[in-house]
Amino acid sequence: MTSHPSVGRAVLNVLSNWGGQAISLSLAFFVTPFVVGVLGDSAYGVWMLVASIAGYLSLLDLGVRGAVTRYVAKFAARRDDEAASRTLSSSIQIFGVMGAFATLVSLGLALVAVSGFEIPEADRHTARIVLVLVGMNVGVSLVTGAYAGVVAALQRLDLLNVADVATGVVRTGATVVALLAGQGLVAMAAIQFVASVGRGIWLMVLSRRLYPALRVEIRTVSREHIRLIFTFSSLVFLIHVSGTLIYFTDALVIATFLPIDLLTFFSIGSSLVMYARMLTSSVSYTTSPMASSFDGAGEHEQVTRLLLMSARYSMMILLPVALTFLIRGSSFIGLWMGPSYAGPSGQVLTILALPLLFHAGAHAVGGIMIGVGKHRPMVPAMLIEAGTNLALSIALLPTMGIVGVAWGTTIPSIVSSIFFWPWYARWALGIAVASYIKTIWIRPWLAALPFALGTYVVERLWPATTLTVFFAQVGVCLLLALAADWWLCVSGAERQVLVAGARRRFRRVPIVAPSTTTRPSE
C-alpha cells in the first residue's frame, strides 16, 4: 500500500473521475428525456423533490466521511494501522446510528410533510412510499460511505469510480426496463436502494483488499477517536449543511409555492449546471487527500502549488462548458428535451451558469482547506451565502417564478466567489490575491475568448438542427480552446513535461509490425 501522493496517481485519479462522470452523464443524457416522457412533468417533479429531500437526509453524514478520508490518509502515511482501524471502526458505529435515524426521519416526513407541497392528490401516496425507500437508501449509503472514505484516502479513486460506474449502469438499465414494463416511481426508488446495497458490499471488499491491515472491530471504538472524528467533521458538517441549502433549497421553495410540474422545468436547467460542477469536484476530491498527505509530511509549499495548479486546470476544463451554456443553453435544451423546455429551462440554465465563470477557484480552495484542516472560515461564509440564497429566492419567486429562484442562487454565489475566496486563500496559505486572480481567473478567461467567439458565431450563423451537429460544432470550437490554453494557461515547464510524456508513449508504439520470420528464443 502506498500512501504518499504522486503526480501520476493524481492524474490517474482525476482522469478516472472524469471518465466515470462522462459515463454517468452519458447515461443521464440519454435516459432523462425517456424518464420525463414516461412519467410526465408532475411525477418527475415529485421525483426531483424527493431527490432534494434525500440531499438533506445525506447531511446525517455529519462530515464523518470526510474525516475518515483525512485521518486514514494521515495515519496511513505514518504507517499507524491501529489508529486508522480505530478511526474506521468508530465511523461505522456513528454511521450505523445515523443510517437508522435517516430511515426514521424519512418515515416521519412521509407521514407529515408530503401534504405541505403542491403535489396532486393522486400522487401523494406514491410520494410517501418513494420517500421512505429513498430514506432507506440514504441510510445504506451512510454506512457504506465509511468504506468509500477509505478508498479515497488511499487515493484509489479509479477503483471507486469503477464501482460507481458499474452501479450506475445497472441502476439505469433496471430503471429503463421497469418503466418499459409499466412501473413508476416506486420501482425506481426500489432499484436505487438495491443498487446502493450492492455498491456498499463492493466497497467493503475493495477497502479490505487495498488495506489488509485495516480492521473493523467494534470493541476498538474509543471516545478518543469519536472525539477526533467530530473535531474535524463538525466543521465539515456545517459546510455540507451550507452546500445543501445552496443547491437543494431551490427545489423545496418551488415545490412549496409553485405547481410541482414547474420543478421539472427548473431541474432540467439546474441539473446541467450540477453536472458541470462535478468536473471540478472530481479534481478537489482528488486533491483533498493529497493535501492531507502533504500536510502530514510537513510539505506545505506543495499544498500551495497543488491549489493553484488544480484550480487553474479546473477552470480550463469548466469554462468551455459554462460558455456553451451561456451562449447556446436554450438551443441545447430544445434539441435534447424538446422545444417546450427550451424557453423556461434555457433561461434557468443561462442564469445558473454565470457562477461557473468563478466556480473552479472556490471549489479548489475548499477541497484543499478541508484536506489540511483550515476550513473553519468556510462555515460562516457559506452559511451567509445559503441564507441569502434562500431569502432572495423567496423574495423574487412571486414576481419572477423559477427565473427568480435561479437569480436568488446566482447572485450570492458570484458575490462569495469574488469577495471571499481569494482573501481566504491569502489568509490560509499566503497566496497573494493578485496571483490568485491572475492564475485562476484572468489567464483561463483570456484563453477562453477564442472559444466564446467561435461559439457565438456558430450559434448565429449555423444553428444546429440535431444533437449530433450540435456536439460536432462544440468539438470544433474546443480546438480553439485547447490551442489557447496550451499557450496562455499551461506553463513552459508543464508543456515540456507533457511533450516529453507524449514522446515516451509514442515511442512505445511500434510503427511497423515486427517480423514473423524470426522468433526470439524463449
Short mmCIF file of N, CA and C in Angstrom, two decimals, residues 50-61 102 240-241 243-245 247-249:
data_model
loop_
_atom_site.label_atom_id
_atom_site.label_comp_id
_atom_site.label_asym_id
_atom_site.label_seq_id
_atom_site.Cartn_x
_atom_site.Cartn_y
_atom_site.Cartn_z
N VAL A 50 -38.24 14.61 -4.08
CA VAL A 50 -37.74 13.58 -3.16
C VAL A 50 -36.21 13.53 -3.20
N ALA A 51 -35.64 13.72 -4.39
CA ALA A 51 -34.18 13.74 -4.50
C ALA A 51 -33.58 14.88 -3.68
N SER A 52 -34.25 16.04 -3.66
CA SER A 52 -33.74 17.15 -2.86
C SER A 52 -33.87 16.86 -1.37
N ILE A 53 -34.94 16.18 -0.98
CA ILE A 53 -35.09 15.79 0.43
C ILE A 53 -34.00 14.79 0.80
N ALA A 54 -33.68 13.88 -0.12
CA ALA A 54 -32.57 12.94 0.12
C ALA A 54 -31.27 13.69 0.32
N GLY A 55 -31.10 14.81 -0.39
CA GLY A 55 -29.91 15.62 -0.19
C GLY A 55 -29.82 16.14 1.23
N TYR A 56 -30.95 16.52 1.80
CA TYR A 56 -30.95 16.96 3.19
C TYR A 56 -30.68 15.80 4.15
N LEU A 57 -31.26 14.63 3.87
CA LEU A 57 -31.01 13.47 4.73
C LEU A 57 -29.55 13.07 4.71
N SER A 58 -28.89 13.28 3.58
CA SER A 58 -27.47 12.93 3.49
C SER A 58 -26.61 13.79 4.40
N LEU A 59 -27.17 14.87 4.93
CA LEU A 59 -26.44 15.67 5.91
C LEU A 59 -26.14 14.88 7.18
N LEU A 60 -26.88 13.79 7.39
CA LEU A 60 -26.61 12.94 8.55
C LEU A 60 -25.26 12.26 8.45
N ASP A 61 -24.58 12.44 7.33
CA ASP A 61 -23.17 12.06 7.23
C ASP A 61 -22.35 12.79 8.29
N ALA A 102 -31.88 8.20 9.65
CA ALA A 102 -32.32 8.68 8.34
C ALA A 102 -33.59 7.97 7.90
N HIS A 240 -21.29 21.14 4.72
CA HIS A 240 -22.25 20.36 3.95
C HIS A 240 -23.67 20.91 4.11
N VAL A 241 -24.01 21.36 5.32
CA VAL A 241 -25.32 21.98 5.53
C VAL A 241 -25.48 23.19 4.61
N GLY A 243 -23.82 23.87 1.84
CA GLY A 243 -23.89 23.44 0.45
C GLY A 243 -25.24 22.87 0.08
N THR A 244 -25.83 22.12 1.00
CA THR A 244 -27.15 21.55 0.75
C THR A 244 -28.21 22.65 0.65
N LEU A 245 -28.12 23.63 1.55
CA LEU A 245 -29.06 24.76 1.48
C LEU A 245 -28.91 25.51 0.16
N TYR A 247 -27.75 24.30 -2.79
CA TYR A 247 -28.04 23.56 -4.02
C TYR A 247 -29.36 22.78 -3.99
N PHE A 248 -29.95 22.56 -2.81
CA PHE A 248 -31.18 21.76 -2.77
C PHE A 248 -32.40 22.55 -2.31
N THR A 249 -32.20 23.74 -1.73
CA THR A 249 -33.34 24.51 -1.24
C THR A 249 -34.25 24.98 -2.37
#
